[in-house]
XYZ file of C-alpha atoms in Angstrom:
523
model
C 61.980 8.806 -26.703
C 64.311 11.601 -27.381
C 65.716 12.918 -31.192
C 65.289 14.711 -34.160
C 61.754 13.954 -34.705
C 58.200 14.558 -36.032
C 57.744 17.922 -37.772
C 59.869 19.244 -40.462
C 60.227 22.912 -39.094
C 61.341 21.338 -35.873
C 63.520 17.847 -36.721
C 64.489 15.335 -39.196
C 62.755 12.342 -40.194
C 59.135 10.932 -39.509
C 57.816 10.052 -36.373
C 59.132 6.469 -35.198
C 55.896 4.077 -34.909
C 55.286 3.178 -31.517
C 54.492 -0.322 -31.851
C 52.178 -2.373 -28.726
C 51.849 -6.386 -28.750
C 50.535 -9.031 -26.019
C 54.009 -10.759 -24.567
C 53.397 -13.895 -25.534
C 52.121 -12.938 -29.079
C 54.474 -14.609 -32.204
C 54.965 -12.853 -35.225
C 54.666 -9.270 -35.877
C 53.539 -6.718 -32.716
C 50.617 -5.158 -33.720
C 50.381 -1.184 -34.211
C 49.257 1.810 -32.073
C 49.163 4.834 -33.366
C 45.507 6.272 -31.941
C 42.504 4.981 -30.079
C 44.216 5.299 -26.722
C 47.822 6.437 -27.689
C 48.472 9.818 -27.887
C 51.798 11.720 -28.523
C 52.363 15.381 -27.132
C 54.802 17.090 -27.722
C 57.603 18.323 -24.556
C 60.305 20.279 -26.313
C 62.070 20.360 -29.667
C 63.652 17.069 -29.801
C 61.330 15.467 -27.500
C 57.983 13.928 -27.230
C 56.115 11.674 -24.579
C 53.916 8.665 -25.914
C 50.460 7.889 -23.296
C 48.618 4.882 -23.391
C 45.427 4.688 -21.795
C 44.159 1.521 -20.211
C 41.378 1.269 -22.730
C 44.542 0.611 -25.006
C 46.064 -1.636 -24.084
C 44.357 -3.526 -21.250
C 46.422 -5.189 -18.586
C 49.950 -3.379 -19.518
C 52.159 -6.430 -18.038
C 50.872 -8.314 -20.596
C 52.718 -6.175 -23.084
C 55.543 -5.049 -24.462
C 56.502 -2.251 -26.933
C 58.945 -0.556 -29.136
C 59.553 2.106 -31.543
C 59.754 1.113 -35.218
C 61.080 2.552 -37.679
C 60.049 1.735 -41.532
C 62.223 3.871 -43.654
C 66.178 3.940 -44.151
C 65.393 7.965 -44.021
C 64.586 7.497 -40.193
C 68.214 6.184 -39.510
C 69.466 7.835 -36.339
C 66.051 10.168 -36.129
C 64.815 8.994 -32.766
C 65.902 7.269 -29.263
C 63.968 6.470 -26.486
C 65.315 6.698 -22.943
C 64.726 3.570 -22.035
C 67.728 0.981 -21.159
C 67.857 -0.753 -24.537
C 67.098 1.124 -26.986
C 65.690 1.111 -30.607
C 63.913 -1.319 -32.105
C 64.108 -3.964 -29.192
C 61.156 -4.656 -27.180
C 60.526 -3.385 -23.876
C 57.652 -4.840 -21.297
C 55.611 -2.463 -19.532
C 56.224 -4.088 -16.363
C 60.284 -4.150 -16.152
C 60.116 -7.892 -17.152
C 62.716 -8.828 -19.423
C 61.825 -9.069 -22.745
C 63.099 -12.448 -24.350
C 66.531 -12.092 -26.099
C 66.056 -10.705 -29.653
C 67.108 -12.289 -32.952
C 70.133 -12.166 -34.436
C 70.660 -8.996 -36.331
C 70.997 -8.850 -40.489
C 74.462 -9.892 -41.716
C 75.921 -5.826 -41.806
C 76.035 -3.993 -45.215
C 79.342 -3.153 -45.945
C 80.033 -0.428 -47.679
C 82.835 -0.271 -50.727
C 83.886 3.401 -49.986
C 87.112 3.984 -48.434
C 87.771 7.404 -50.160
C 85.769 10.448 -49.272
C 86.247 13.128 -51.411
C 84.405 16.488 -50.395
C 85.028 19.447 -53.570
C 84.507 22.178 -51.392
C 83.488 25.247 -54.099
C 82.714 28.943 -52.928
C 79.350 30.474 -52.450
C 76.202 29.266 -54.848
C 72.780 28.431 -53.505
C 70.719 25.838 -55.111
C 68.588 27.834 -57.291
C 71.126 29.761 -58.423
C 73.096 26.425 -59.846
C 70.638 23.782 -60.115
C 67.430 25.566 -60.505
C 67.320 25.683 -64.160
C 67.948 21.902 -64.349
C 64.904 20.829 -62.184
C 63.346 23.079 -64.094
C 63.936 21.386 -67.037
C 63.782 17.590 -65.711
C 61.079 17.979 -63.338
C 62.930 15.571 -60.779
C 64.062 17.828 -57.943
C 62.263 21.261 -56.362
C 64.140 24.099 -58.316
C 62.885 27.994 -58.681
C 63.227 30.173 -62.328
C 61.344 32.705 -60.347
C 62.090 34.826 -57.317
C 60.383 36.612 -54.673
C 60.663 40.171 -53.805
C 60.389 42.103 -50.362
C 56.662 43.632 -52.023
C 55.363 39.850 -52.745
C 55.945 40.582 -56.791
C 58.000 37.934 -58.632
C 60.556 38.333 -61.082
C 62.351 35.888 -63.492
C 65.540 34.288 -62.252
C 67.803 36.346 -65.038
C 70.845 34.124 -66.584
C 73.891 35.252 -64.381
C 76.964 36.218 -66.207
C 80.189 33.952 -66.017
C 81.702 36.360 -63.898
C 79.940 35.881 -60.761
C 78.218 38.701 -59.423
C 79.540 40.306 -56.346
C 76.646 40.495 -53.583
C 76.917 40.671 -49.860
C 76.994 37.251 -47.548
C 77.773 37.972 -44.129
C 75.816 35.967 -41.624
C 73.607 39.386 -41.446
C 73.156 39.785 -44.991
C 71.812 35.536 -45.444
C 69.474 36.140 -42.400
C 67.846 39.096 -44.020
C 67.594 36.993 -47.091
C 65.859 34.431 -45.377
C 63.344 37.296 -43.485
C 62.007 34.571 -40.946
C 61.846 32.165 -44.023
C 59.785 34.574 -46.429
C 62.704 33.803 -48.278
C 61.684 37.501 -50.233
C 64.390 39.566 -48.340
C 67.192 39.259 -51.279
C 66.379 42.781 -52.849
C 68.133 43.871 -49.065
C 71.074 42.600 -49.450
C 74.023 44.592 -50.277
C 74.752 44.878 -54.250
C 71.335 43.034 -54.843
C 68.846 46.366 -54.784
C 67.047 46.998 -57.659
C 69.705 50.112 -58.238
C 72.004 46.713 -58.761
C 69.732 45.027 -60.968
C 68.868 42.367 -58.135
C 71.693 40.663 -59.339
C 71.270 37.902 -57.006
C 67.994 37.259 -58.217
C 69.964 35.100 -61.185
C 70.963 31.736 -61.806
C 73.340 29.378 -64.431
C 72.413 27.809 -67.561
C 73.776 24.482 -68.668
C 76.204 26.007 -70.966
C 77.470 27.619 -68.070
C 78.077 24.822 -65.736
C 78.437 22.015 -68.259
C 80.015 19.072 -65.954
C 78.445 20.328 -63.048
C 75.097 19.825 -64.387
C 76.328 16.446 -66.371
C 76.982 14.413 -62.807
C 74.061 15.625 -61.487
C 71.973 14.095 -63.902
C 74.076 10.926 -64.218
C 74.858 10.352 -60.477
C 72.747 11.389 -57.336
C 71.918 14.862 -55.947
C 70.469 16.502 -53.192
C 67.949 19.170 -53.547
C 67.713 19.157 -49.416
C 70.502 20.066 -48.189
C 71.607 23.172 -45.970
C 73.899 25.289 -44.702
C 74.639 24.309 -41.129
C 73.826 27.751 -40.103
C 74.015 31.228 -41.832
C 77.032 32.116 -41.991
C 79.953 32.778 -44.461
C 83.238 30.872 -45.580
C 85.012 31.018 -42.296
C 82.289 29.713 -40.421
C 81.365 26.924 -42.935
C 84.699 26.074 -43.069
C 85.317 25.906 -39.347
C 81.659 23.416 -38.830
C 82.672 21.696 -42.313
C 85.410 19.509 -39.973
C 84.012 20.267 -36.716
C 80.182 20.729 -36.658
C 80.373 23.811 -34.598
C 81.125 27.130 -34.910
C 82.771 26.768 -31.026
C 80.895 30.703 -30.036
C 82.272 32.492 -32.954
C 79.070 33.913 -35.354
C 80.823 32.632 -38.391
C 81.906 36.510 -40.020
C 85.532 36.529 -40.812
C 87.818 38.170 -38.398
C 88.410 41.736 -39.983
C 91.839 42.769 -41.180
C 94.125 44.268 -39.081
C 98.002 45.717 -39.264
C 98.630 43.573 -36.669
C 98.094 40.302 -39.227
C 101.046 37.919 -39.022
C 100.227 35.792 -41.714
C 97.797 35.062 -44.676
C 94.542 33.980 -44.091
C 91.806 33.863 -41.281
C 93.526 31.020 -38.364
C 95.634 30.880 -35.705
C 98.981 32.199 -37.788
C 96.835 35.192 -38.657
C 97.010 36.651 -35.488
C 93.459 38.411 -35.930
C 90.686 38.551 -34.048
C 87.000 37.035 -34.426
C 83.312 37.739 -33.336
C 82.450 35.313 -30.789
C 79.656 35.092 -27.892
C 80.001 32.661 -25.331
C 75.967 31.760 -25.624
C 73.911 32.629 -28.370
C 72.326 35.266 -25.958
C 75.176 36.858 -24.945
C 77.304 40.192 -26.460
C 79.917 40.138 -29.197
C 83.354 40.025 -27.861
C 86.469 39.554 -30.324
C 88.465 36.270 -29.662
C 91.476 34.986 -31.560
C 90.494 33.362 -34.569
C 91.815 29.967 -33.656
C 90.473 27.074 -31.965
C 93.277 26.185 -28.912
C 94.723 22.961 -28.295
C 96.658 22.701 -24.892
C 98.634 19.627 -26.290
C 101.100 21.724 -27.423
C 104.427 22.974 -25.527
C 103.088 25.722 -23.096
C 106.550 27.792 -23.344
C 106.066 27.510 -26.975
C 101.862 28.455 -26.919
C 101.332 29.416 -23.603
C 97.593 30.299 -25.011
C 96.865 26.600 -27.021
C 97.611 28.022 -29.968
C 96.037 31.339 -29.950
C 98.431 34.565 -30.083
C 96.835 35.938 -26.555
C 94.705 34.724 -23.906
C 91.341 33.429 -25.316
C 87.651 32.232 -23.941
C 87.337 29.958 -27.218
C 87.583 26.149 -25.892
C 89.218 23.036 -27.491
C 86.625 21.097 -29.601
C 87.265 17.650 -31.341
C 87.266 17.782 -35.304
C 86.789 14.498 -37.889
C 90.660 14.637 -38.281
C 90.758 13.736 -34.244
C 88.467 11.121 -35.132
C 90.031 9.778 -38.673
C 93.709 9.662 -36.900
C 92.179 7.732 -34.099
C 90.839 4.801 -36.235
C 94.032 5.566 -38.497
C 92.520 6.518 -41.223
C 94.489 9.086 -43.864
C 93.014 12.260 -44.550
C 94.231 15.746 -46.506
C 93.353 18.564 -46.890
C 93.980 19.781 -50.577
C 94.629 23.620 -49.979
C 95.795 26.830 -51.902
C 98.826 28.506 -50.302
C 98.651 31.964 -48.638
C 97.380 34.732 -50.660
C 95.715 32.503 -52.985
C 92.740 31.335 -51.348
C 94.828 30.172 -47.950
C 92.116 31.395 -45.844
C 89.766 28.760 -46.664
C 92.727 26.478 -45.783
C 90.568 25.245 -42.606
C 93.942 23.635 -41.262
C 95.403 26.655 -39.919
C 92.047 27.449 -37.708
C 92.470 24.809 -35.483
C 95.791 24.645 -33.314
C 95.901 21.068 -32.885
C 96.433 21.255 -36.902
C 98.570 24.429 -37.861
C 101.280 23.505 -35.304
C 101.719 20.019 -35.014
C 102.611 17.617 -37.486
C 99.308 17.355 -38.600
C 100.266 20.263 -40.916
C 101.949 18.052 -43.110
C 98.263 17.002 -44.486
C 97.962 20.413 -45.568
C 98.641 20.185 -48.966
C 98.758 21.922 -52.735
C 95.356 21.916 -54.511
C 96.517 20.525 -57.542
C 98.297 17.674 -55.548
C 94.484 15.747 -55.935
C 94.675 15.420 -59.452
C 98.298 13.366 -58.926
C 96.842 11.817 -56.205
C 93.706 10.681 -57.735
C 95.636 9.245 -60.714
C 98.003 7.200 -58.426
C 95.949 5.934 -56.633
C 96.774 6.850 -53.289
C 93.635 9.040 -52.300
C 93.207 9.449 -48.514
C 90.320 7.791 -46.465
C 89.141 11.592 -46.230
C 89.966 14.568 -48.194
C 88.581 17.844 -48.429
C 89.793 19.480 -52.140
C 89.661 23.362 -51.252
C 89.912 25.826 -54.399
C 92.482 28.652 -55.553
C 90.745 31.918 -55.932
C 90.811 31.341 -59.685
C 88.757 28.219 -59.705
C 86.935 28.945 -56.660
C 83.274 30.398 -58.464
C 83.552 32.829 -55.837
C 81.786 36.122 -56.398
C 83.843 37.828 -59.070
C 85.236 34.531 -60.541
C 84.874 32.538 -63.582
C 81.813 30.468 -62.872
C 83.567 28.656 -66.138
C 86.631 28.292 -64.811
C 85.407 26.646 -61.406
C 83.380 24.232 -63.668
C 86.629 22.671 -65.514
C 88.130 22.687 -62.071
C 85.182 20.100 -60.854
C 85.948 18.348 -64.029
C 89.466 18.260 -63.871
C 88.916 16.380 -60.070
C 86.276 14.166 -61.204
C 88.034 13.096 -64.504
C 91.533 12.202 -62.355
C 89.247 10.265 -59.933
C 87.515 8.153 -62.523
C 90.026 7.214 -64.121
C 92.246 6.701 -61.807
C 92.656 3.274 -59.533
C 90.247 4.541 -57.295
C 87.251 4.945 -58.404
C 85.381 2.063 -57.251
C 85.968 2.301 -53.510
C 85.508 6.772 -53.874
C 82.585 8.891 -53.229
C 82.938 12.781 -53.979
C 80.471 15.076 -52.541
C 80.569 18.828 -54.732
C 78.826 21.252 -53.033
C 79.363 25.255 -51.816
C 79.822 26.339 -48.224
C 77.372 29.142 -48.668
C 74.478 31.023 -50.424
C 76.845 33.624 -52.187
C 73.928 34.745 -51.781
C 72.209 34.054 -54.383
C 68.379 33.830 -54.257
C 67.012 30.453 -53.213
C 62.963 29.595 -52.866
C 63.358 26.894 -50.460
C 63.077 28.108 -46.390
C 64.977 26.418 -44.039
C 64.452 24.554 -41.576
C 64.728 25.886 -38.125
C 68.544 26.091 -36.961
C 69.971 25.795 -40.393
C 70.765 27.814 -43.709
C 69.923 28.408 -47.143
C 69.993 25.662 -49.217
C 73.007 24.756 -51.566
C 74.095 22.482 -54.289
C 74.735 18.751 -53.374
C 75.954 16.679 -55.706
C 76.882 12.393 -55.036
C 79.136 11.248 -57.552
C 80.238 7.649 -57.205
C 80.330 4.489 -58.484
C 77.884 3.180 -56.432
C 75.376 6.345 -56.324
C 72.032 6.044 -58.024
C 71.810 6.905 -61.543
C 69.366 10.169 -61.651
C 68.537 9.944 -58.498
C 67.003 13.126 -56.573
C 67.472 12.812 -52.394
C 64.859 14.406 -50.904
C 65.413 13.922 -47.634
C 66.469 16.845 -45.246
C 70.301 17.206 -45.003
C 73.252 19.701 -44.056
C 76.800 19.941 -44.360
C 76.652 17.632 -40.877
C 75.717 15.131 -42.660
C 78.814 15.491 -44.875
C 80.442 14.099 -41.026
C 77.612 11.824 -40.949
C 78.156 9.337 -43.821
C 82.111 9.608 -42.800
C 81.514 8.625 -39.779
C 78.785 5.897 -40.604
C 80.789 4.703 -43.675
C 83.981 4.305 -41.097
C 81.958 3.375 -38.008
C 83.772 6.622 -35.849
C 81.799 8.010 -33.096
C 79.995 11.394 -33.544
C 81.804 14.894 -32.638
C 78.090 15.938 -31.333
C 74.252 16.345 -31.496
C 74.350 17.755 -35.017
C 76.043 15.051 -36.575
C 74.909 12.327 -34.799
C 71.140 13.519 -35.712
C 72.132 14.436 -39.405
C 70.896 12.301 -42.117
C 73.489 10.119 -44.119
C 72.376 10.075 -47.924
C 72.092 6.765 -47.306
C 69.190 7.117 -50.023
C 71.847 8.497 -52.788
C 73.531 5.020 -52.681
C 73.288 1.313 -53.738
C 76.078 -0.707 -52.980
C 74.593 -3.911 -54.663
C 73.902 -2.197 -57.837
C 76.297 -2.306 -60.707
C 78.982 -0.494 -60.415
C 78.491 2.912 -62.472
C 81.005 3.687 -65.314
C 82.627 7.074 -65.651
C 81.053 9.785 -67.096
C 83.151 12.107 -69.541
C 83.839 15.774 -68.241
C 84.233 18.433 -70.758
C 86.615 21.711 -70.913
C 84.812 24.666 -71.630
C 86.505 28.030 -73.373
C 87.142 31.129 -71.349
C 86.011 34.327 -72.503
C 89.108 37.152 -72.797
C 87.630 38.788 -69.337
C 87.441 35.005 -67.923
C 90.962 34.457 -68.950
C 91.654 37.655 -67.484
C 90.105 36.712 -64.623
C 91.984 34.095 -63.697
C 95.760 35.462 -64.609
C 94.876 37.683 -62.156
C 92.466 36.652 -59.236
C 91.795 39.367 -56.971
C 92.695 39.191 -53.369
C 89.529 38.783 -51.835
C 88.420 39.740 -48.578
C 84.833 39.616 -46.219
C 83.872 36.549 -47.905
């Protein structure tokens, strides 16, 4: 039986039931979970069930299978036997008898993914406050520092302070899940204030904190892995970070265009195993589709080790579904574009999806949403350290309103969340393999009202309930294992009505602010 299982620092989910009846039994097999069954465990993802004779008796007079009692277990375990899942299996080889028919399927409504991709907020920092305050979700007013003392999470100002992120600066953070190493990170020392030892009120972050309380949220989901914008923004469509570590590629006078991907002509850390040095690769993703004379190197602007990997826009245009991605344009928050680091994207027609930010709000009013979108922020709207936190909040509102009220709504679900920790102190360790925790948001018609998911996700599972809601194979272990929020949704509830977004005033610095974004870099 092979898959995420069993122990939360290890795996998703709970461990499948292993379930032991006499072959000719009727009704329900009866359970075995001691008194002659044991379960040890072989590796991460693995574990092997023994049954003793005392058990069970005679074993060809048995059969067995793995049950699983909770919609939370979906996808959590297989077994390596030749029919998997729930269906029964005789200890003897003979073939079981056929099973009955399955369920009629539940068909889901959604045929509009909307993902508001915002920049750099963990969960505490955003959403602490409110669980605070409702008591429904784990949220933290107090942090820890490196000595063990605690402090108060101070109110952060609008203008979001500017702390360090790199993947170096989130693992010291984390300090082998401590999660007391903040006070190390660069602009966060008590010389600084520990100014990421703060979090938002609901003044602050008025619509934000509105749909969580109406719709669904999350207060379990995590980064993929630790790393900054480019990497998040790379796994967001991939679930991979293909060998590079996730930094940014660092400037260079060679650049040839704005932004972090294969136009950019700059170079990334990479390691071809986790083990192995750090070399500097292009910072594209190759595709050798394209005309070798033309890209003799995939894509990339010189020979490269990076391989071709498959993205949800391989899988999306081979069940033709529509997908965008709603983008700033170079200089203005182009290198979270995520279309121009993959080849396969920035050079063939698939470019065309590539479109202007604001384009969603037209979109969402017309009707004509994609199957799959992915609504990426100017640097003025993106609550990126040293932006309006304000400003980012009327942005969310601005999408959600359009989407509402437009034609759309009742076949749309919108995911807000951040594609890193800022970072921004967060109580909550991770589990093993992923990040620090961030915002998650469900906002939908057909999301629970109030409703806190508790069960342990990551941006894969973003892929996951595409994928499941559009029945498109997996791009790889991580999404195929990742939960679905299948728990933030009822599709035979009734239909949720809109919930008014508000436009809060800018300060004269805020204002400021966003006249002028700054050109930001090393995020």
């Amino acid at each position: 039986m092979r898959g995420n299982i069993g122990d939360p620092r290890t795996g998703v989910g709970q461990l499948p039931e292993l379930q032991i009846g006499a072959a000719g039994q009727k009704g329900p097999l009866s359970a075995k979970r001691s008194g002659g069954v044991s379960v040890k465990k072989v590796s991460r993802h693995t574990v092997k069930y023994v049954l003793s004779e005392e058990a069970i008796g005679n074993p060809s007079a048995y059969r067995w299978r793995f049950f699983f009692p909770a919609r939370t277990c979906r996808k959590c375990a297989y077994d390596r036997a030749p029919n998997h899942g729930s269906k029964l299996h005789s200890l003897d080889g003979t073939p079981p008898p056929p099973p009955p028919p399955p369920p009629p399927p539940n068909i889901s409504p959604i045929r509009h993914v909307v993902i508001v991709y915002q920049e750099n907020h963990s969960f505490d920092n955003v959403l602490g406050r409110l669980c605070a305050r409702t008591g429904r979700c784990q949220g933290a007013t107090r942090g820890t520092l490196p000595d063990g003392s605690r402090i108060p999470l101070a109110t952060s100002p609008d203008i979001v302070p500017r702390v360090g992120h790199q993947t170096s600066a989130q693992n010291a953070a984390i300090n082998g899940g401590l999660m007391n190493g903040f006070a190390h990170v660069h602009g966060c020392e008590a010389k600084h204030d520990h100014r990421c030892y703060t979090q938002f009120r609901h003044r602050q972050i008025p619509n934000l904190w509105k749909l969580a309380k109406s719709y669904a949220m999350s207060d379990q989901t995590f980064q993929m892995d630790s790393v900054p914008s480019f990497g998040a923004h790379v796994e967001l469509v991939s679930a991979t970070l293909n060998g590079f570590t996730g930094d940014p590629p660092p400037d260079s006078p060679g650049r040839a265009a704005s932004g972090w991907g294969c136009d950019s002509h700059l170079d990334a850390p990479w390691r071809a195993t986790p083990d192995s040095e750090i070399t500097y690769e292009p910072s594209c993703v190759p595709w050798y589709g394209l005309d070798p004379d033309k890209y003799p190197y995939g894509g990339a602007y010189r020979p490269t080790n990076v391989q071709p990997t498959d993205t949800i826009l391989d899988r999306l245009d081979g069940a033709d579904l529509g997908w965008k991605l709603y983008t700033a344009e170079p200089g203005n928050g182009y290198l979270w574009s995520i279309c121009p680091n993959y080849a396969k994207c920035i050079y063939t027609g698939r470019k065309q999806n590539q479109v202007d930010t604001r384009d969603v709000i037209d979109d969402a009013k017309a009707g004509s949403l994609p199957n799959f979108s992915v609504v990426l922020p100017t640097l003025a709207i993106s609550q990126h350290n040293g932006d309006s936190m304000k400003a980012g909040d009327n942005w969310i509102g601005r999408v959600v309103n359009a989407i509402q009220n437009g034609p759309d709504w009742r076949s749309t679900a919108i995911f807000i969340t951040y594609d890193d920790c800022g970072c921004f102190y967060d109580h909550v360790p991770p589990p093993d393999g992923l990040g620090i925790r961030t915002p998650m948001v469900v906002v939908s018609p057909w999301a629970r009202p109030g409703h806190v998911d508790s069960t342990q996700a990551s941006m894969a599972s973003l892929l996951a309930f595409t994928e499941h809601n559009f029945g498109l194979s997996p791009l790889n272990d991580r999404d195929a294992m990742a939960y679905d929020y299948a728990n933030s949704f009822d599709y035979e509830q009734a239909p949720l009505a809109p919930v008014p977004m508000t436009r809060s005033k800018l300060s004269p610095r805020a204002r400021d602010v966003v006249r002028d974004p700054r050109k930001l870099g090393g995020t």
